[in-house]
CSV table of C-alpha atoms in Angstrom, one decimal:
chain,number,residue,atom,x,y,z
D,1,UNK,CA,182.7,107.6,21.8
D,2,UNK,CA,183.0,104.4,23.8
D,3,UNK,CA,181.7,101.5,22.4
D,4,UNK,CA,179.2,99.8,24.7
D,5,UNK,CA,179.2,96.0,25.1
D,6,UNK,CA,175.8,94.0,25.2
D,7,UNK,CA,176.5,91.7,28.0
D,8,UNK,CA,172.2,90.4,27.7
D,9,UNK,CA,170.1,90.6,24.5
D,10,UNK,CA,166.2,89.2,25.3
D,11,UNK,CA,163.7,89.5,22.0
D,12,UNK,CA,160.3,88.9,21.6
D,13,UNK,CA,160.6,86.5,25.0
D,14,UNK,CA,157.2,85.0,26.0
D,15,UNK,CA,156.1,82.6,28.9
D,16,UNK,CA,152.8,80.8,28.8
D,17,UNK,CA,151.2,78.3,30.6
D,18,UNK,CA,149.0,75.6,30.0
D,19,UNK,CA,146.0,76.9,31.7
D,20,UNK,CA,146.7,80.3,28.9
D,21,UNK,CA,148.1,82.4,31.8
D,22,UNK,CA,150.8,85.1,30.5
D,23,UNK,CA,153.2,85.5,32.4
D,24,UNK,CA,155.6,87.3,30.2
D,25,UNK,CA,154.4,88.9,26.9
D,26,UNK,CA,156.5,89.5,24.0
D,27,UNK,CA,159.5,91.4,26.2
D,28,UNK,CA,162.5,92.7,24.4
D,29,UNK,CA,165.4,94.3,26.7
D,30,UNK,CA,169.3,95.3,26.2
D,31,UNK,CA,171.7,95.3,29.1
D,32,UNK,CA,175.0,96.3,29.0
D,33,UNK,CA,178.4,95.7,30.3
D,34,UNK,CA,178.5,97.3,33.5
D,35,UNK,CA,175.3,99.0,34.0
D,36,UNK,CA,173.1,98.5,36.4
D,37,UNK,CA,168.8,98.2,35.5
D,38,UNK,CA,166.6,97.9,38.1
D,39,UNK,CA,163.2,95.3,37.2
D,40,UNK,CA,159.9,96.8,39.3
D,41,UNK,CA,156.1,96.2,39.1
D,42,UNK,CA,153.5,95.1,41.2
D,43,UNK,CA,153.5,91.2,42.6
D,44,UNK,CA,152.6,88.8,40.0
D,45,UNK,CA,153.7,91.3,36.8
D,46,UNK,CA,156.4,88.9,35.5
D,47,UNK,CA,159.6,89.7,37.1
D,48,UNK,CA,160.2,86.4,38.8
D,49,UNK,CA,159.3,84.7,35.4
D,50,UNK,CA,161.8,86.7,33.6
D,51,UNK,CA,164.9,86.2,35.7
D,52,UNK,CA,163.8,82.4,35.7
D,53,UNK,CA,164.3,82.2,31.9
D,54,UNK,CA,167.7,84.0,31.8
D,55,UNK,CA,168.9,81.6,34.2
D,56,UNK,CA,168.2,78.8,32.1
D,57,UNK,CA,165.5,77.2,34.8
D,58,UNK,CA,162.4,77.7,33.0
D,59,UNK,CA,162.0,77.2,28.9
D,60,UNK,CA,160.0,80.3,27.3
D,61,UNK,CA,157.3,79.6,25.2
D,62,UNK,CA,158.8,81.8,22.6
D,63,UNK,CA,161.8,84.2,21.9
D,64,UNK,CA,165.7,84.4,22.4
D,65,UNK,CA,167.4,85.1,25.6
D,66,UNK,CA,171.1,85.6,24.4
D,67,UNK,CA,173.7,85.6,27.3
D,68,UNK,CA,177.5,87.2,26.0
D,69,UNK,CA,175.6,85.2,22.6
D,70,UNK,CA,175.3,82.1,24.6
D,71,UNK,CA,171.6,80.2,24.5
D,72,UNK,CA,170.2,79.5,28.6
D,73,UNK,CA,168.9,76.5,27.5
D,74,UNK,CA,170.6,75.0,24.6
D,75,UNK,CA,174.5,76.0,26.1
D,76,UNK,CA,172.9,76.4,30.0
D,77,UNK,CA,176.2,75.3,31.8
D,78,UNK,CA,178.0,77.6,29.9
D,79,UNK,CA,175.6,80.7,30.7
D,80,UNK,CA,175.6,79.4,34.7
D,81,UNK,CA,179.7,80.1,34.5
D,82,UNK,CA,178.9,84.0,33.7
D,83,UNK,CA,175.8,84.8,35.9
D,84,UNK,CA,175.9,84.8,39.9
D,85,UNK,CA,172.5,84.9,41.3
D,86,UNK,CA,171.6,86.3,44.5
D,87,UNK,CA,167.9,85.2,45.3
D,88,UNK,CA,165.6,86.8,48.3
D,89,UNK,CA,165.9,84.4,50.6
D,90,UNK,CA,169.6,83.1,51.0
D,91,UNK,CA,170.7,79.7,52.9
D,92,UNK,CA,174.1,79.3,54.0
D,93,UNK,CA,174.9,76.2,56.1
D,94,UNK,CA,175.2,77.8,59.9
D,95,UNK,CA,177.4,75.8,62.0
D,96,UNK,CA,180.5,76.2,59.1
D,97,UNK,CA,182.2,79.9,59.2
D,98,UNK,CA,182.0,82.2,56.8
D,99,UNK,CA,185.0,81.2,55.1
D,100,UNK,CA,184.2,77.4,55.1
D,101,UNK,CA,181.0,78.0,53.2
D,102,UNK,CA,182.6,80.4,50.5
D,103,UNK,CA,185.3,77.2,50.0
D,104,UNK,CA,182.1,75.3,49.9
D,105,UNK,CA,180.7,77.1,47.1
D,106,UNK,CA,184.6,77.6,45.6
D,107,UNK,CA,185.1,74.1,45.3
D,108,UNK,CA,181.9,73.6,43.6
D,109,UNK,CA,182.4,76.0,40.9
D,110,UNK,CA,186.0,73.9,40.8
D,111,UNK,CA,188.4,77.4,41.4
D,112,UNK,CA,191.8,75.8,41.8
D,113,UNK,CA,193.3,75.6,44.6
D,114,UNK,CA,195.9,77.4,44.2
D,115,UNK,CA,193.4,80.3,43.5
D,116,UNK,CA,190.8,79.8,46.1
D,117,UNK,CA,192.3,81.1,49.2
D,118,UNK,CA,193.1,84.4,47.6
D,119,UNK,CA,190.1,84.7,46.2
D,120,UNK,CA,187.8,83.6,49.4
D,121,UNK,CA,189.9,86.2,51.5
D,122,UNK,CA,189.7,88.9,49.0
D,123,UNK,CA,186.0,88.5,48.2
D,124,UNK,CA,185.3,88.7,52.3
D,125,UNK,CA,187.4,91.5,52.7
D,126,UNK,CA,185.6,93.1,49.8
D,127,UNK,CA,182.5,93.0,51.6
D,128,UNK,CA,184.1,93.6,55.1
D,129,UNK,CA,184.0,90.6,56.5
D,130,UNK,CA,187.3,89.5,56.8
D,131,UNK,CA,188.3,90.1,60.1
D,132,UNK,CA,184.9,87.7,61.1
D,133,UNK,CA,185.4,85.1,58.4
D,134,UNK,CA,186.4,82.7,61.3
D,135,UNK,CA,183.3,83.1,62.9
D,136,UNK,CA,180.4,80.5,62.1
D,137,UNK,CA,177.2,82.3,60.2
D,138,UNK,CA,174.4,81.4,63.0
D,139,UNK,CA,176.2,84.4,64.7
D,140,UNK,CA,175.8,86.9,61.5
D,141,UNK,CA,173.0,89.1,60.8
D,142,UNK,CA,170.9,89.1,58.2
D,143,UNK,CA,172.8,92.3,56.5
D,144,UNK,CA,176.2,90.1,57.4
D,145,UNK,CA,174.4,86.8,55.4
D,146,UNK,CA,173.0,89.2,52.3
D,147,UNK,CA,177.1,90.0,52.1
D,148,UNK,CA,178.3,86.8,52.5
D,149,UNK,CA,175.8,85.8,49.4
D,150,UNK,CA,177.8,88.7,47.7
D,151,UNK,CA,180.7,87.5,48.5
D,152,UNK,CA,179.6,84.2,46.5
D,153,UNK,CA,179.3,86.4,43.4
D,154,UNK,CA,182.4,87.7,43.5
D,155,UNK,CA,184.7,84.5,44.0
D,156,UNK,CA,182.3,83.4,40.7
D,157,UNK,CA,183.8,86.7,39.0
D,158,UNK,CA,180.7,86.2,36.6
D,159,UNK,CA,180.0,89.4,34.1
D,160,UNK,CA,176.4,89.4,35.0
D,161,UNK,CA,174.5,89.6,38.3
D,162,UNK,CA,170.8,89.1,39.4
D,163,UNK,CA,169.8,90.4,42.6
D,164,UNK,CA,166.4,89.3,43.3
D,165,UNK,CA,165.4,91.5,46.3
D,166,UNK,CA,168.6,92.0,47.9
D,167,UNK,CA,167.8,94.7,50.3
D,168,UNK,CA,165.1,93.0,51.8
D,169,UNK,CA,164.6,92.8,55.9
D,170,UNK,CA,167.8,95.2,56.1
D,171,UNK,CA,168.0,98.4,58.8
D,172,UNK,CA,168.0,102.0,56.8
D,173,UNK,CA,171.9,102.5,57.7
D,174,UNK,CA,172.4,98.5,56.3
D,175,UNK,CA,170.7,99.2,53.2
D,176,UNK,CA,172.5,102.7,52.0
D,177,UNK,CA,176.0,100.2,52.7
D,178,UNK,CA,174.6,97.7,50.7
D,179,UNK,CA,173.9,99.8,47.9
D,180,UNK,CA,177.1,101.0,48.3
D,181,UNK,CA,178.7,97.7,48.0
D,182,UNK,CA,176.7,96.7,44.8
D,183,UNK,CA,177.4,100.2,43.1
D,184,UNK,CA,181.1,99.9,43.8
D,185,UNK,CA,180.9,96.1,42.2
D,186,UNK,CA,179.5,97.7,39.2
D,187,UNK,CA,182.4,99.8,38.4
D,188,UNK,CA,185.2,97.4,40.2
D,189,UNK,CA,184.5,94.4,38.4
D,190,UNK,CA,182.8,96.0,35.3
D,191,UNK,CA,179.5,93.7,36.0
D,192,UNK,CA,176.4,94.1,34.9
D,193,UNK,CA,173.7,94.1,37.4
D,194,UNK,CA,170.5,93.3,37.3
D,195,UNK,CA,168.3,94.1,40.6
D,196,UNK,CA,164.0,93.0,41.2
D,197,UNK,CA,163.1,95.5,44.0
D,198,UNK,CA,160.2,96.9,45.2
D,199,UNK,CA,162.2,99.3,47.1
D,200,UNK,CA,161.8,102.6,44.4
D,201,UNK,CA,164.0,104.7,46.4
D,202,UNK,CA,166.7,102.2,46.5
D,203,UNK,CA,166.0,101.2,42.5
D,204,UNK,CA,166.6,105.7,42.1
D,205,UNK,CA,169.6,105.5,44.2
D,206,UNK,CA,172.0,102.8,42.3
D,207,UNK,CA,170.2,101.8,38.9
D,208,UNK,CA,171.1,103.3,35.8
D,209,UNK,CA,167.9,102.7,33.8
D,210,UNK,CA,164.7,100.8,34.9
D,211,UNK,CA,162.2,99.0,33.7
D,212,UNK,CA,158.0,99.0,34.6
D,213,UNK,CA,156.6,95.9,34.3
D,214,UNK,CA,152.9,95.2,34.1
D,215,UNK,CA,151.1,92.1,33.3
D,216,UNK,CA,153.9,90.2,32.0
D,217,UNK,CA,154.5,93.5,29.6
D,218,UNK,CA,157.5,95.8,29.9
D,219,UNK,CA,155.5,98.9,29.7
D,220,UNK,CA,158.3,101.7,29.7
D,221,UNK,CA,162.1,101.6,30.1
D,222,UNK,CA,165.1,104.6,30.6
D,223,UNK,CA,166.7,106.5,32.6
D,224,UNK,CA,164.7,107.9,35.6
D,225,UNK,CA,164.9,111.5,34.3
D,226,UNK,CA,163.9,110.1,30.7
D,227,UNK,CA,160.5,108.5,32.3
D,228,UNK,CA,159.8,111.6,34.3
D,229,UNK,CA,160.0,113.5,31.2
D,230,UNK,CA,157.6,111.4,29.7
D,231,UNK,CA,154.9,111.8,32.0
D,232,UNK,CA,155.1,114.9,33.5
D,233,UNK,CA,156.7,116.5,30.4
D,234,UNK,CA,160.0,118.7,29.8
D,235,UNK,CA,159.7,121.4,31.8
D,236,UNK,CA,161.8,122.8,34.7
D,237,UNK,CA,161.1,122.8,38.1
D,238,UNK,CA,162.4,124.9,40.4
D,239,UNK,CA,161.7,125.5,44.2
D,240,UNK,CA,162.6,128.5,45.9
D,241,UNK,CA,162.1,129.7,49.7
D,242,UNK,CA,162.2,133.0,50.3
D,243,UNK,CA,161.8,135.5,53.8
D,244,UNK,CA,159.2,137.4,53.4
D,245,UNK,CA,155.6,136.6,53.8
D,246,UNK,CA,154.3,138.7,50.7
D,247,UNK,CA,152.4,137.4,48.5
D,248,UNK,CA,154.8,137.7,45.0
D,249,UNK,CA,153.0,135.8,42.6
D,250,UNK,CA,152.6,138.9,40.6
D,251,UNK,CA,156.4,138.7,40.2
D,252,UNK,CA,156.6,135.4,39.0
D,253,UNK,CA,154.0,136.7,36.4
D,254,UNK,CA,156.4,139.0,35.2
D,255,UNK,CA,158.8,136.5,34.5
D,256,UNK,CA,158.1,135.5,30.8
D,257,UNK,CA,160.0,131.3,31.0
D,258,UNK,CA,157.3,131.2,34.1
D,259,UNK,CA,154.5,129.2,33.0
D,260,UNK,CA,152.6,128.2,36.4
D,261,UNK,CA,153.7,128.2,40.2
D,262,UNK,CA,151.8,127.4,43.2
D,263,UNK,CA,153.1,127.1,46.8
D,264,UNK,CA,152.8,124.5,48.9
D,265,UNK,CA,152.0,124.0,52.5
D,266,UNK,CA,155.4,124.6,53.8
D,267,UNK,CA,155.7,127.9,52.2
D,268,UNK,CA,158.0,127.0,49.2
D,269,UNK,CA,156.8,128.3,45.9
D,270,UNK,CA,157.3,125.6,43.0
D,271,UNK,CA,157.6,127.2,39.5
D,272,UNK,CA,157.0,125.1,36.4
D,273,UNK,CA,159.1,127.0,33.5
D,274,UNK,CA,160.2,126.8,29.9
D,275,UNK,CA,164.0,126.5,31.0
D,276,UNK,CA,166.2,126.9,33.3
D,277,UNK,CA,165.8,130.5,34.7
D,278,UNK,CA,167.4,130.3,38.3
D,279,UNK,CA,170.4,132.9,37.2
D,280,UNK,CA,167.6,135.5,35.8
D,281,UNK,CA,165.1,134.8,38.8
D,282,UNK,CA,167.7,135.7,41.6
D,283,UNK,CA,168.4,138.6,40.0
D,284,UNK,CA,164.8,139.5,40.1
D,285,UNK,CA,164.3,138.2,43.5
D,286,UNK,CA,167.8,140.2,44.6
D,287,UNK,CA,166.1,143.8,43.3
D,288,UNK,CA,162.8,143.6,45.1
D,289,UNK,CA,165.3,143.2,47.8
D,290,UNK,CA,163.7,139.7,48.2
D,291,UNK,CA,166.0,137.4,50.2
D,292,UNK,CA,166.6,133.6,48.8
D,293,UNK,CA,166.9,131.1,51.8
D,294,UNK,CA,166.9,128.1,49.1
D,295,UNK,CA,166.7,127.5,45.5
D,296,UNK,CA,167.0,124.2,43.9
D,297,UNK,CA,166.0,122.2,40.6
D,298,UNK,CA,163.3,119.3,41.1
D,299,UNK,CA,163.3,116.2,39.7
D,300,UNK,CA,160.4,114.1,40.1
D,301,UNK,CA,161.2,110.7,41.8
D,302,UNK,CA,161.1,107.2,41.0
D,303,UNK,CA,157.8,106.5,43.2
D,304,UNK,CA,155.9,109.5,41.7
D,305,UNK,CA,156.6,108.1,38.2
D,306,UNK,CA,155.9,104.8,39.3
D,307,UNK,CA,152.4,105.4,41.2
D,308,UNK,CA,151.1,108.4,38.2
D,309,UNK,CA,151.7,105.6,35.5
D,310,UNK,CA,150.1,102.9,37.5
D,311,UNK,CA,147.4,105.1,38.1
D,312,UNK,CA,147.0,105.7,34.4
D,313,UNK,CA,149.5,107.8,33.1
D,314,UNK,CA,151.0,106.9,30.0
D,315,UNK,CA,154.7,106.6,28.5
D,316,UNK,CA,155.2,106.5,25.1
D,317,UNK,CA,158.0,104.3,23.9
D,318,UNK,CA,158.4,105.4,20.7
């Protein structure tokens, strides 16, 4: 078994104000090296407020933020050297090149200079922007700037990074590269990654686990499979389309791991059963000389399981 590596311990963290507000109530969360965990909730839930206090920029009113077992705000220059941050809204300074600002920011995090070329020119080609990395950044997109502000991560080589936002204002085809990017960052430079979206199909597409915040609560954690099991329960789904326009449901009756089935709209019959049964049921569908034009597992997504809990479904953490 391989050993996992906490890179990010938080216990019991809470933020108050002095007007009593909450804005982070009694949170406890593990990350490890090289995963990727995706923070979402609704504006105002806390989210900002946490990734404020692991960056050492705003004192918690109680609890322990460990970072690699470094203290944000007893040891914070220490922590700053192992966490690149990535906010929302990034400013470069436009009338400098690409490669000018990243020896900007190089020089500031004091890389030597015998380093620093190597690194600006492999962090740019990283993100495929070398062969523009002459060019000055008033000519770059936005989905050009958002890499550029990777490409400041990288040069920092830190093992943890926070992405506040990151795919925000991107086209659809910019975003899926993006993701791409940060996915392959995960595994390249073994770095933990922590992203605030409130994209929920992005968050399903690159996060390992993720986390539902709620009124400064962390209300449910896991896997996305793990929290769909929780609220909608265990069971299988499986679709199947079939050509013909009988009505079988007396088949699927007949089939004992069946437990209920409707069909939608579309004409695609959804069957909630006790297992997995596709091997039996095309065997059943194959000798009423029932022809299959699909059949497929279903998994319910990240925005279902986000919208049924927030409209009062519940996930039991224990």
């Amino acid at each position: 078994m391989v050993k996992t590596e906490t890179v990010l311990q938080i216990n019991n963290l809470t933020k108050k104000y002095y007007n009593s507000f909450t804005a982070v109530d009694n949170l406890n969360l593990t990350l490890n090296k090289g995963e990727i965990f995706g923070l979402l909730g609704p504006n105002g839930s806390g989210k900002t407020t946490t990734l404020l206090m692991i960056l050492g920029l705003i004192e918690p009113t109680e609890g322990e933020i460990k970072v690699l077992d470094l203290n944000p705000f007893k040891e914070p220059l220490k922590v700053k050297k192992h966490i690149g941050y990535l906010p929302d809204s990034i400013g470069f300074y436009e009338d400098l090149t690409a490669y000018e600002n990243i020896e900007y920011t190089s020089k500031l995090l004091k890389i030597p200079k015998k380093d620093r070329e190597n690194r600006i020119v492999e962090a740019l080609d990283k993100m495929g922007l070398k062969e523009r990395m002459n060019e000055k950044v008033s000519t770059f997109s936005h989905g050009m700037k958002q890499r550029l502000g990777l490409c400041e991560i990288i040069i920092k080589q830190p093992k943890i990074a926070i992405l506040d936002e990151p795919t925000q204002g991107l086209d659809p085809k910019s975003i899926l590269d993006f993701l791409d990017i940060i996915k392959s960052l995960s595994i390249s430079e073994n770095m933990t990654i922590l992203i605030c979206s409130h994209q929920l199909n992005e968050v399903q597409y690159i996060c390992d686990n993720v986390g539902l915040f709620s009124k400064g609560k962390l209300l449910a954690k896991g896997a996305v499979k793990t929290l769909s099991q929780k609220v909608y329960g265990t069971d299988y789904l499986i679709d199947v389309d079939v050509s013909t326009n009988k009505d079988i449901s007396s088949l699927f009756k007949s089939i004992k791991d069946i437990k209920s089935f409707e069909k939608n709209d579309f004409g695609t019959w959804r069957l909630n059963c006790k297992k997995d049964i596709r091997s039996n049921l095309i065997n059943t569908l194959v000798e009423k000389n029932i022809n299959i034009t699909k059949i497929s597992t279903y998994t319910h997504s990240l925005d279902e399981v986000y919208n049924q809990y927030y409209k009062g479904g519940e996930i039991d953490e224990k």
